[in-house]
Amino acid sequence: MDYYLPVRFFSGRGAVRTHADALAALGSRCLIVTGGSSARRSGALEDVTAALAACGTAFRIYDGIRPNPSIDSCIEAGRQAAAFGAEFLVGVGGGSPLDAAKAAAISAANPELDAPTLYAMRWPHAPLPVALVGTTAGTGSEVTPVAVITDTDGCKRSFRSEQLYAAVAFGDARYTASVPQDITASTGADALAHCLESWFSKTANDVSRAFAAQGAYMLLPPLRRVAEGMLPTAEERETLYRASILGGMAISVTGTVMPHKLGYYLTETHGVPHGTACAVFLPALLRHAAECAPELTQELLRRMDTDLEQLTALIRALTPKIGIRLSRAQIRALLPRWENAPAIGKTVGELTAAQLEQILCALFSE
């Protein structure tokens, strides 16, 4: 049983300013990688810039990251970091800016490389160190060695390397207070997907399943409130955030399985938010697991203190109707993209092309 998580993670109220010395230890110049407004609205960006200024660290801000960040924006951020002479990067925001900061750190150390070479993981120089400050309770990117980035062809592809673990990460649930109800639901669904998918991965071990089960158990009460259309309390925001980190710790071992892999198509082609896109396929994963791994399924439900019907109902309540309709011919045309996909192969039991077709037809058939 192996486990490796070399991230120094500071949590709690005021973690960034309290532990500013951890940022100062990374260098004297940095590029902050973030999105358009959420980092500012949450207060996270203000805390980061104040901490850097207090340490005498020079910084610049690159705020060109959008949801499902493009590889081009990551390369541009990396080139700006290199031009500034940055010694490290700080990602501030939800999963998109955090993942983008990891990819930009590769580009910053290798500014001459293009997208295909970056994705091929042929980096002459190691990525620059990265610090991460999360502002949503979903991705768990703060503690994973993964960055999921949209390639030039519009498809989401991942970088996975031990070199992409953050040097330091900060978790202050206050930053999630400004997240609206719909995004809270989607990011919460993403965190739940991480826990459930990790549990049902063939690569899971006792450590990853401990994190997955505890995270899933913690998520249920606040997500029930969110599913009813209400915003979480401050205490529930804290619980959601902590659970999302546990989900990240779980997938740092296993990665994700079928729902994430199929969900990428909904995001790429139909603009469905990432967490919602994954949640669409979670009931199918649960049904599949109940059939091929009933003891494993019952053990998870026992640890979550729920049953299959209640869990499936909650997931569906969290998932808005997306109104996508596909013909059987369109569905069959999609199947080759998942042939031999590792995430499908890692799903517990066996998922054949015929089973994937059945899942897709049940959800989207005209």
XYZ file of N, CA and C in Angstrom, residues 1-3 194-195 198-199 201 203-214 246-247 249-254 303:
87
model
N 0.857 -1.194 0.000
C 0.000 0.000 0.000
C 0.891 1.241 0.000
N 0.820 2.037 -1.071
C 1.672 3.211 -1.212
C 0.856 4.491 -1.078
N 1.496 5.512 -0.511
C 0.857 6.826 -0.477
C 1.934 7.889 -0.442
N -15.316 12.939 -7.101
C -13.957 12.517 -6.783
C -13.968 11.397 -5.742
N -14.763 11.563 -4.710
C -14.803 10.555 -3.643
C -15.365 9.231 -4.151
N -13.031 7.612 -6.887
C -11.821 7.063 -6.295
C -12.121 5.753 -5.583
N -13.226 5.715 -4.862
C -13.608 4.496 -4.150
C -13.767 3.321 -5.114
N -12.390 2.827 -8.009
C -11.263 2.641 -8.922
C -10.528 1.355 -8.591
N -7.512 0.992 -8.822
C -6.209 1.370 -8.276
C -6.312 1.869 -6.834
N -7.507 1.816 -6.246
C -7.693 2.302 -4.874
C -6.952 1.408 -3.888
N -6.556 1.998 -2.768
C -6.004 1.220 -1.665
C -6.671 1.667 -0.372
N -6.233 1.111 0.751
C -6.897 1.418 2.025
C -6.815 2.901 2.371
N -5.689 3.536 2.043
C -5.530 4.957 2.359
C -6.462 5.798 1.505
N -6.466 5.580 0.196
C -7.325 6.387 -0.678
C -8.791 6.165 -0.347
N -9.172 4.926 -0.009
C -10.577 4.661 0.318
C -10.971 5.290 1.652
N -10.018 5.407 2.574
C -10.320 6.101 3.831
C -10.645 7.569 3.560
N -9.829 8.217 2.729
C -10.102 9.607 2.370
C -11.414 9.722 1.597
N -11.647 8.826 0.646
C -12.839 8.895 -0.196
C -14.107 8.728 0.620
N -14.128 7.742 1.493
C -15.331 7.477 2.283
C -15.616 8.609 3.261
N -14.579 9.119 3.930
C -14.787 10.209 4.876
C -15.244 11.465 4.164
N -10.223 16.166 1.010
C -10.141 14.711 1.172
C -10.356 14.009 -0.165
N -11.289 14.520 -0.969
C -11.481 13.969 -2.307
C -10.234 14.116 -3.154
N -7.175 14.252 -2.018
C -6.194 13.298 -1.505
C -6.468 11.890 -2.032
N -7.751 11.565 -2.191
C -8.115 10.241 -2.711
C -7.703 10.099 -4.175
N -8.043 11.098 -5.004
C -7.728 10.957 -6.431
C -6.256 11.190 -6.731
N -5.505 11.725 -5.761
C -4.061 11.816 -5.978
C -3.454 10.429 -6.080
N -4.136 9.424 -5.521
C -3.716 8.030 -5.640
C -4.303 7.386 -6.894
N -5.610 7.563 -7.084
C -6.337 6.755 -8.070
C -6.630 7.458 -9.384
N -20.385 3.302 5.262
C -19.520 4.360 5.794
C -20.140 5.743 5.594
